[in-house]
mmCIF file with all atom_site columns, C-alpha atoms and ligand atoms in Angstrom:
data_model
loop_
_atom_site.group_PDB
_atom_site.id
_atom_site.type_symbol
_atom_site.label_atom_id
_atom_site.label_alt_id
_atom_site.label_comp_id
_atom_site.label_asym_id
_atom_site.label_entity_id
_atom_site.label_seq_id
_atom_site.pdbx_PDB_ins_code
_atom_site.Cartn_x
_atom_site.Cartn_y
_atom_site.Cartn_z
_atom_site.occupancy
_atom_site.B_iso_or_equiv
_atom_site.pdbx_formal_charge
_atom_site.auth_seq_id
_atom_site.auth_comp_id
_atom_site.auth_asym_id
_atom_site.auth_atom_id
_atom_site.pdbx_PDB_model_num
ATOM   1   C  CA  . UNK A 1 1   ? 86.620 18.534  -15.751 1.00 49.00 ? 251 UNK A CA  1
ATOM   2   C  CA  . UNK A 1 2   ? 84.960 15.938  -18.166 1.00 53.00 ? 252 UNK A CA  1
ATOM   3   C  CA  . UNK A 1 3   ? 86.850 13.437  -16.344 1.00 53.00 ? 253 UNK A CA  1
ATOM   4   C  CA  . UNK A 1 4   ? 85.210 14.337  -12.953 1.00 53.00 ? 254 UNK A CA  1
ATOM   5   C  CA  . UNK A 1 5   ? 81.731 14.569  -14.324 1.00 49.00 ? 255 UNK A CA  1
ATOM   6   C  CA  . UNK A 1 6   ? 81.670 11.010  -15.349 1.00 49.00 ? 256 UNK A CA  1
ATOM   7   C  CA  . UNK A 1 7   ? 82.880 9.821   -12.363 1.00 47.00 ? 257 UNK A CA  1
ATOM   8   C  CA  . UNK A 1 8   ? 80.144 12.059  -10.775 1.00 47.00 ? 258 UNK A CA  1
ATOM   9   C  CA  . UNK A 1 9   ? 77.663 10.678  -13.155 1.00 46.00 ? 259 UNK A CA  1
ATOM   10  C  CA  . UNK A 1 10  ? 78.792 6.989   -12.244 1.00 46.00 ? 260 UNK A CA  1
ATOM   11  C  CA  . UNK A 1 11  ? 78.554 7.209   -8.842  1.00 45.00 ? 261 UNK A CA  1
ATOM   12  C  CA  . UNK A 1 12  ? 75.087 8.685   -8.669  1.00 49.00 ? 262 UNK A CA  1
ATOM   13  C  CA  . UNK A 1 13  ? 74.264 5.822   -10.923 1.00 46.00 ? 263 UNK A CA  1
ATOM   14  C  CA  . UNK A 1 14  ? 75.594 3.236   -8.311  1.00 46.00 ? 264 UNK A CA  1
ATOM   15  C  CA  . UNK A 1 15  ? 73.257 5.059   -5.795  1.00 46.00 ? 265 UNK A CA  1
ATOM   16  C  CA  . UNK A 1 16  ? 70.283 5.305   -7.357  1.00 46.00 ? 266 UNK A CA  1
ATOM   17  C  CA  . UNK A 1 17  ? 71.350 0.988   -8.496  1.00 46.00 ? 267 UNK A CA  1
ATOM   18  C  CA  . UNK A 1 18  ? 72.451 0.668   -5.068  1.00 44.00 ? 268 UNK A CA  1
ATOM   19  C  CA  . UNK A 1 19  ? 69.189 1.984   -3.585  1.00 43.00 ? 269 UNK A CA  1
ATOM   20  C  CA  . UNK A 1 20  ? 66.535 0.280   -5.892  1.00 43.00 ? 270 UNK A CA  1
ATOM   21  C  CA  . UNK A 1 21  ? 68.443 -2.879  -5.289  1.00 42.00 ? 271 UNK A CA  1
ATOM   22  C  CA  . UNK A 1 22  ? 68.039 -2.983  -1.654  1.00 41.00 ? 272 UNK A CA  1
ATOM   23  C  CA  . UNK A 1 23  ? 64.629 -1.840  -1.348  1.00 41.00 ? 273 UNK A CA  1
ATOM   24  C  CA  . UNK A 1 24  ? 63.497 -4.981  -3.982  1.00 45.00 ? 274 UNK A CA  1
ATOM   25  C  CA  . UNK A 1 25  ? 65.404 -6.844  -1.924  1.00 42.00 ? 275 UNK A CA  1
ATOM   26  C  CA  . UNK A 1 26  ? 64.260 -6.357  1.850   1.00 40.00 ? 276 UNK A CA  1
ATOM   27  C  CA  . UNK A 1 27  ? 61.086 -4.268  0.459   1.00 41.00 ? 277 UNK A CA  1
ATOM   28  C  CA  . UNK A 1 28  ? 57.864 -5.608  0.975   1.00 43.00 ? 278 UNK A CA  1
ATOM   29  C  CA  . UNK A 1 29  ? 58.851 -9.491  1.821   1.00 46.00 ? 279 UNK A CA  1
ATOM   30  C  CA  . UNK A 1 30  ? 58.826 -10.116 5.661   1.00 47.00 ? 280 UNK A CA  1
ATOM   31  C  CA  . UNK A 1 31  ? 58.046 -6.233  6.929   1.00 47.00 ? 281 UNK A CA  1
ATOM   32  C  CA  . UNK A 1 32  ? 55.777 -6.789  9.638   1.00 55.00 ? 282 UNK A CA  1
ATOM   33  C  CA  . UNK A 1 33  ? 54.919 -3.332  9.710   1.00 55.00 ? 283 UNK A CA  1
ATOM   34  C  CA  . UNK A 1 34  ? 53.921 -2.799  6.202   1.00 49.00 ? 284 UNK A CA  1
ATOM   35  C  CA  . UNK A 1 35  ? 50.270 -1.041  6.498   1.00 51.00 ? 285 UNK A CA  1
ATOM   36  C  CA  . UNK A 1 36  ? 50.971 2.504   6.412   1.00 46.00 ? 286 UNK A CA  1
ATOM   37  C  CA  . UNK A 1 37  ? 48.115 4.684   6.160   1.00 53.00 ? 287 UNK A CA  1
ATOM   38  C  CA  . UNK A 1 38  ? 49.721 7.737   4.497   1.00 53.00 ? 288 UNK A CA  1
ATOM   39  C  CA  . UNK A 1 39  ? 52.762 7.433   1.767   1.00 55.00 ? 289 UNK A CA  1
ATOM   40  C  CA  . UNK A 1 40  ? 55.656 9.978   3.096   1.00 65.00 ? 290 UNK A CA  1
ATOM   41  C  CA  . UNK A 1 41  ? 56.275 13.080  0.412   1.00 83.00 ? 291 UNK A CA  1
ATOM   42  C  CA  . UNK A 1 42  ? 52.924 12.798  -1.187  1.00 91.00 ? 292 UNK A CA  1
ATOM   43  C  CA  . UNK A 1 43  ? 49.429 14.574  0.134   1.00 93.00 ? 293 UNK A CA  1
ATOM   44  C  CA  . UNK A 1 44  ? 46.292 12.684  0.077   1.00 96.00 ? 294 UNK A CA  1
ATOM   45  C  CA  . UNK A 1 45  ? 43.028 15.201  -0.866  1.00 97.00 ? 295 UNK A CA  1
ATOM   46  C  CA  . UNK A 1 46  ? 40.075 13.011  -0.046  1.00 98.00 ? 296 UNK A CA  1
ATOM   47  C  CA  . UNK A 1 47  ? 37.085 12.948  -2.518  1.00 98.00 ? 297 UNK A CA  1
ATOM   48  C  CA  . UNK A 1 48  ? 33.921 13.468  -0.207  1.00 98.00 ? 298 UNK A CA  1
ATOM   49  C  CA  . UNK A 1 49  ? 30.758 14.171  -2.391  1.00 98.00 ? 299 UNK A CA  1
ATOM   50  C  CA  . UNK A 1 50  ? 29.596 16.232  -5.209  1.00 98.00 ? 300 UNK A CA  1
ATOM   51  C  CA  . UNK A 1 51  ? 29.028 18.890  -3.420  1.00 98.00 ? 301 UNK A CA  1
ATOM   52  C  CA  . UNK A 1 52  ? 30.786 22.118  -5.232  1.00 98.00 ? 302 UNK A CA  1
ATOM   53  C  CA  . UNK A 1 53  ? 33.909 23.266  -3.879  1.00 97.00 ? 303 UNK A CA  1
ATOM   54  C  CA  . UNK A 1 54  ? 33.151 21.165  -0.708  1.00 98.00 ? 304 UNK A CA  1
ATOM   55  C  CA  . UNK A 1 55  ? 33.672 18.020  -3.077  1.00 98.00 ? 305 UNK A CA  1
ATOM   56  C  CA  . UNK A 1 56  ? 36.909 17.576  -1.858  1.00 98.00 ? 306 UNK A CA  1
ATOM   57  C  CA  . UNK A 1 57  ? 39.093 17.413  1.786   1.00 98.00 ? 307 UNK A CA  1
ATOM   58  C  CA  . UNK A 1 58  ? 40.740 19.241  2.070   1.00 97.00 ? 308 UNK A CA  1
ATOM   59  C  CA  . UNK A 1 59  ? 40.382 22.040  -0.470  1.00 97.00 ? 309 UNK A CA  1
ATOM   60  C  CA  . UNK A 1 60  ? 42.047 24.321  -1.292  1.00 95.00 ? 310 UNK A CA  1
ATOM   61  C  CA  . UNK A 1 61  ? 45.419 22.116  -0.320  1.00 94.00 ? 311 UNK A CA  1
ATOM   62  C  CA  . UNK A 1 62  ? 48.702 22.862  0.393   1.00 90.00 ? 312 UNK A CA  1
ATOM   63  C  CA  . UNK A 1 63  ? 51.288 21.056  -1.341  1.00 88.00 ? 313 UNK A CA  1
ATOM   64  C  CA  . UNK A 1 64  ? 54.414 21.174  -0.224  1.00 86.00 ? 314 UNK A CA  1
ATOM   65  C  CA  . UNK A 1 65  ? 57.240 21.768  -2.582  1.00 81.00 ? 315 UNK A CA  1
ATOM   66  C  CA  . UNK A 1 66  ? 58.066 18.375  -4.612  1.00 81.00 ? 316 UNK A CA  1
ATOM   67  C  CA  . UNK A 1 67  ? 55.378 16.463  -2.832  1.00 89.00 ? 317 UNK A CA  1
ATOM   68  C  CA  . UNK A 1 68  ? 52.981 14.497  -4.977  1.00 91.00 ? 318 UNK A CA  1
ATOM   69  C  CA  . UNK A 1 69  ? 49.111 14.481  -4.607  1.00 94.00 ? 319 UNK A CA  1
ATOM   70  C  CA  . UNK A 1 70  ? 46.812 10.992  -4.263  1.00 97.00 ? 320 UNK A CA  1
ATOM   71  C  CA  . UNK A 1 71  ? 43.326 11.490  -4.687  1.00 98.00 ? 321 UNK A CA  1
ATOM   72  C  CA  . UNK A 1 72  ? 41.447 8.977   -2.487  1.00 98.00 ? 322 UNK A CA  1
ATOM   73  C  CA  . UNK A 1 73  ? 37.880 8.910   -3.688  1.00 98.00 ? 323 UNK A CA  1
ATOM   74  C  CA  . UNK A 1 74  ? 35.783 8.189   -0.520  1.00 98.00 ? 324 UNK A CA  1
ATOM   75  C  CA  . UNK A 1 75  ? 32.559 8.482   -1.596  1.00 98.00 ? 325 UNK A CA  1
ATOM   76  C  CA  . UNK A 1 76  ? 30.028 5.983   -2.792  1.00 98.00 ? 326 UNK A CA  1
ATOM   77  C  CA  . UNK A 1 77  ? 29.977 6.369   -6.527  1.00 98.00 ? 327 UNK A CA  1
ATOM   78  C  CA  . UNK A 1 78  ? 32.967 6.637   -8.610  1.00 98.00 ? 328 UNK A CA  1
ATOM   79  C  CA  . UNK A 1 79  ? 34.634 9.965   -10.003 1.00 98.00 ? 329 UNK A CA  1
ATOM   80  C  CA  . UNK A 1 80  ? 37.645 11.034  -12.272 1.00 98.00 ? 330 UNK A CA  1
ATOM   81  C  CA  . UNK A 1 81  ? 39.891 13.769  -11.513 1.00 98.00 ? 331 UNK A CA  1
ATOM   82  C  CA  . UNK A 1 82  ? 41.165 15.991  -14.020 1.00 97.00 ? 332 UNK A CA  1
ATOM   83  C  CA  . UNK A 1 83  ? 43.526 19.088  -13.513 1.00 96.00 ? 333 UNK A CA  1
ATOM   84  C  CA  . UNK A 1 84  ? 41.446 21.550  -15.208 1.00 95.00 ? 334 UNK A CA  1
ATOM   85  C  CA  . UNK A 1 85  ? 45.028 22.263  -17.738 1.00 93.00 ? 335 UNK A CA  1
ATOM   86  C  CA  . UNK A 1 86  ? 44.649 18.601  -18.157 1.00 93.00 ? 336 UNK A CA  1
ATOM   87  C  CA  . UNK A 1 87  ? 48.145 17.787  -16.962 1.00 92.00 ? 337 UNK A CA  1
ATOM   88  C  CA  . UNK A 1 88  ? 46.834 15.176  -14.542 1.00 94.00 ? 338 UNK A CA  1
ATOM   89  C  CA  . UNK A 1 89  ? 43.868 12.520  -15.180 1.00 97.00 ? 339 UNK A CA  1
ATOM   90  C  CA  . UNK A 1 90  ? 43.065 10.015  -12.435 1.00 98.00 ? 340 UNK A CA  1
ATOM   91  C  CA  . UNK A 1 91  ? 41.042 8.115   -14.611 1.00 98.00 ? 341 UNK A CA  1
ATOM   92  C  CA  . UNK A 1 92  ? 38.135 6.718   -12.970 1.00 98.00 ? 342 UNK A CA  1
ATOM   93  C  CA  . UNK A 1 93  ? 38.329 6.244   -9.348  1.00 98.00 ? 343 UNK A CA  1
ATOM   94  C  CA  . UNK A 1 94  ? 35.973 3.334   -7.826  1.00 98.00 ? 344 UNK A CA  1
ATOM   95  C  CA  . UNK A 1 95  ? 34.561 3.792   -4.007  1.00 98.00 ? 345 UNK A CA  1
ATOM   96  C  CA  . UNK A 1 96  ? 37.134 3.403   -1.636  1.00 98.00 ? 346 UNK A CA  1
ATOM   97  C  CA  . UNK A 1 97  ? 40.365 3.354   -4.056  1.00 98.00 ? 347 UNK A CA  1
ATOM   98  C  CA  . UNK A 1 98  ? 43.095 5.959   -4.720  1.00 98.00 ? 348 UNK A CA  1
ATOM   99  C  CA  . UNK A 1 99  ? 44.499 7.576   -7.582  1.00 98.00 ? 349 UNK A CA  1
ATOM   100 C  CA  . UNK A 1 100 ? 48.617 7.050   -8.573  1.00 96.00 ? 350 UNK A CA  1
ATOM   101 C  CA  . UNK A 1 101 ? 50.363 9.480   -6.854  1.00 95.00 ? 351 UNK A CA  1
ATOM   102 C  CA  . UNK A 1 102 ? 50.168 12.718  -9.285  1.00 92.00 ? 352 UNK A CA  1
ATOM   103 C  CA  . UNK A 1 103 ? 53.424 15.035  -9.977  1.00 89.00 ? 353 UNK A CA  1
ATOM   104 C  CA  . UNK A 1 104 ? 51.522 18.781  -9.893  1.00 87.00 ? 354 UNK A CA  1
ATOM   105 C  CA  . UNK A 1 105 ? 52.865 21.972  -11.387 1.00 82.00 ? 355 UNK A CA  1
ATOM   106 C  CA  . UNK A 1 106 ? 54.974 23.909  -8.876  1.00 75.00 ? 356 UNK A CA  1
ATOM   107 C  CA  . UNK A 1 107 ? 52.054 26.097  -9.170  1.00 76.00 ? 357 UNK A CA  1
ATOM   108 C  CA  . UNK A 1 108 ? 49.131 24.238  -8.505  1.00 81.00 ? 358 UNK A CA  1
ATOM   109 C  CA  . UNK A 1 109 ? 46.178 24.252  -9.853  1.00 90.00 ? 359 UNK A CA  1
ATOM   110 C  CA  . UNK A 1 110 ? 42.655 24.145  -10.359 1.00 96.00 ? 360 UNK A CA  1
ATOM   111 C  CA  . UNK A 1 111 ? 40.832 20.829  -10.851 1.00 97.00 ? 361 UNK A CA  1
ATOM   112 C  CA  . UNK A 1 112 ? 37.661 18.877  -11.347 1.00 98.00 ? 362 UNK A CA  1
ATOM   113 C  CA  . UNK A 1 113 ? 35.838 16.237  -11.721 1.00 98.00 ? 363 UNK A CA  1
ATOM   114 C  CA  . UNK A 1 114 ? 35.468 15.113  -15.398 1.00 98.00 ? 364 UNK A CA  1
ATOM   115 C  CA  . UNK A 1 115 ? 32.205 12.886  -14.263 1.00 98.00 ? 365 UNK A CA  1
ATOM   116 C  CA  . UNK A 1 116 ? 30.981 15.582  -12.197 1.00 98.00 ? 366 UNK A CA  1
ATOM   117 C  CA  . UNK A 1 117 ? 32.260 19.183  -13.547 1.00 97.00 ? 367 UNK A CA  1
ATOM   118 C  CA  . UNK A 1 118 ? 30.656 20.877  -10.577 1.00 98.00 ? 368 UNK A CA  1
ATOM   119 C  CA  . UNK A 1 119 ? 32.834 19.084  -8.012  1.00 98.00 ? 369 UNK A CA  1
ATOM   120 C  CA  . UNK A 1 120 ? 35.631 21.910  -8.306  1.00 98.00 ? 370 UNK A CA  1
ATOM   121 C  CA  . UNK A 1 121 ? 39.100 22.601  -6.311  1.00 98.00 ? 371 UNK A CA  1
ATOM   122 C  CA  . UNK A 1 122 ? 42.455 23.467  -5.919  1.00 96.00 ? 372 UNK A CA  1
ATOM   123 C  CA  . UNK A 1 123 ? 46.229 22.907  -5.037  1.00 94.00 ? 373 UNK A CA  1
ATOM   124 C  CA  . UNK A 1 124 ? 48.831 25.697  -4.047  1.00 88.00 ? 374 UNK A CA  1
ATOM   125 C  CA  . UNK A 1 125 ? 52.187 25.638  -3.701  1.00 75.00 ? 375 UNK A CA  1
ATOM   126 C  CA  . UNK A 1 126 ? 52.658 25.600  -0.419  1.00 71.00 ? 376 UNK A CA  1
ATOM   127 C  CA  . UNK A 1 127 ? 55.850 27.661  0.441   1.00 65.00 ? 377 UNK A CA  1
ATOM   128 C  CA  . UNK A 1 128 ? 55.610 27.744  4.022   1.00 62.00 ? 378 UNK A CA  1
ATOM   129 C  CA  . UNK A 1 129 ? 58.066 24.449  4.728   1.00 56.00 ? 379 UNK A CA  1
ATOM   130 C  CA  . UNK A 1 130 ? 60.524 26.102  2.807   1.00 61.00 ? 380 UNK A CA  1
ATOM   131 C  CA  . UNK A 1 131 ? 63.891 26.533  4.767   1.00 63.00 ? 381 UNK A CA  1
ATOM   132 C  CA  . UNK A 1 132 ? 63.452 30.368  6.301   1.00 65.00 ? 382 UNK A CA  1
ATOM   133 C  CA  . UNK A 1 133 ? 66.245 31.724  7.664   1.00 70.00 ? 383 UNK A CA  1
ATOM   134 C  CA  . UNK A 1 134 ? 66.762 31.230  11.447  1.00 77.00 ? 384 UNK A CA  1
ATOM   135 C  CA  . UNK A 1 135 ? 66.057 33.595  14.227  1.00 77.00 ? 385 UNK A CA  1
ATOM   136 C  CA  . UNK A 1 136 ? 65.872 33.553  17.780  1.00 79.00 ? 386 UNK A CA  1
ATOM   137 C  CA  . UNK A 1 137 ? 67.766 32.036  20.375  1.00 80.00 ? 387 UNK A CA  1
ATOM   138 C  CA  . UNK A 1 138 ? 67.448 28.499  19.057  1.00 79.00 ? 388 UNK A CA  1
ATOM   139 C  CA  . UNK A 1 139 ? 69.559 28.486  16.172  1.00 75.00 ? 389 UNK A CA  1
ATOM   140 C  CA  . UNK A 1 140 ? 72.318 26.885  15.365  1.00 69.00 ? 390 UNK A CA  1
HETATM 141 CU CU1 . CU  B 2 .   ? 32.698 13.048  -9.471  1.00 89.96 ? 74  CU  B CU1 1
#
């Protein structure tokens, strides 16, 4: 049993070597088709105005389950969003740039802006891509 959880452990370690070592290698260099306007498993809330809950696009949002969030601030002045538990800080976000993509609780969350506390909103888990059981005549 030990014995085959090392192995197990080894090989995943391989993988995940195997992986990273591939994408540094034929990553960014000579991909012709590198502009990509929206980063796959992460969900991009726009920051519009300070204008209440209507400070953010969309809001509330939907995050799918162990997608990440990007705030991309694309207003004129700069703001800072803060999960209101203070689990996730942008730090200040200039006109026209975009936060690191943020890990959120599986349960969302409320959040603001720490520059501008009335620009207010919020991210729910959203279960509806979960795998639901099949029905109808299409399965299989
Ligand atoms: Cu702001």
């Amino acid at each position: 049993m030990r014995a085959f959880v090392t192995i197990a452990v080894v090989a995943l370690g391989l993988g995940v070597w195997g992986c990273s070592g591939s994408g540094y290698t034929s990553g960014n260099g000579g991909n012709p088709s590198t502009p990509t306007p929206s980063i796959p498993g992460v969900v991009t809330i726009n920051v519009v105005a300070v204008n209440g809950a209507q400070s953010f696009s969309p809001n509330p949002a939907s995050l799918p389950a162990g997608q990440m969030i990007v705030w991309h601030n694309v207003d004129s002045i700069t703001h800072r969003v803060v999960l209101n538990d203070r689990s996730v800080d942008t730090g200040n976000l200039a006109p026209g740039t975009s936060s690191q993509p943020m890990a959120i609780a599986a349960a969302g969350g409320q959040y603001h802006c720490s520059i501008h506390p009335e620009m207010v909103g919020s991210v729910n888990q959203d279960t509806s891509n979960m795998p639901a059981p099949c029905q109808g005549a299409y399965c299989d």
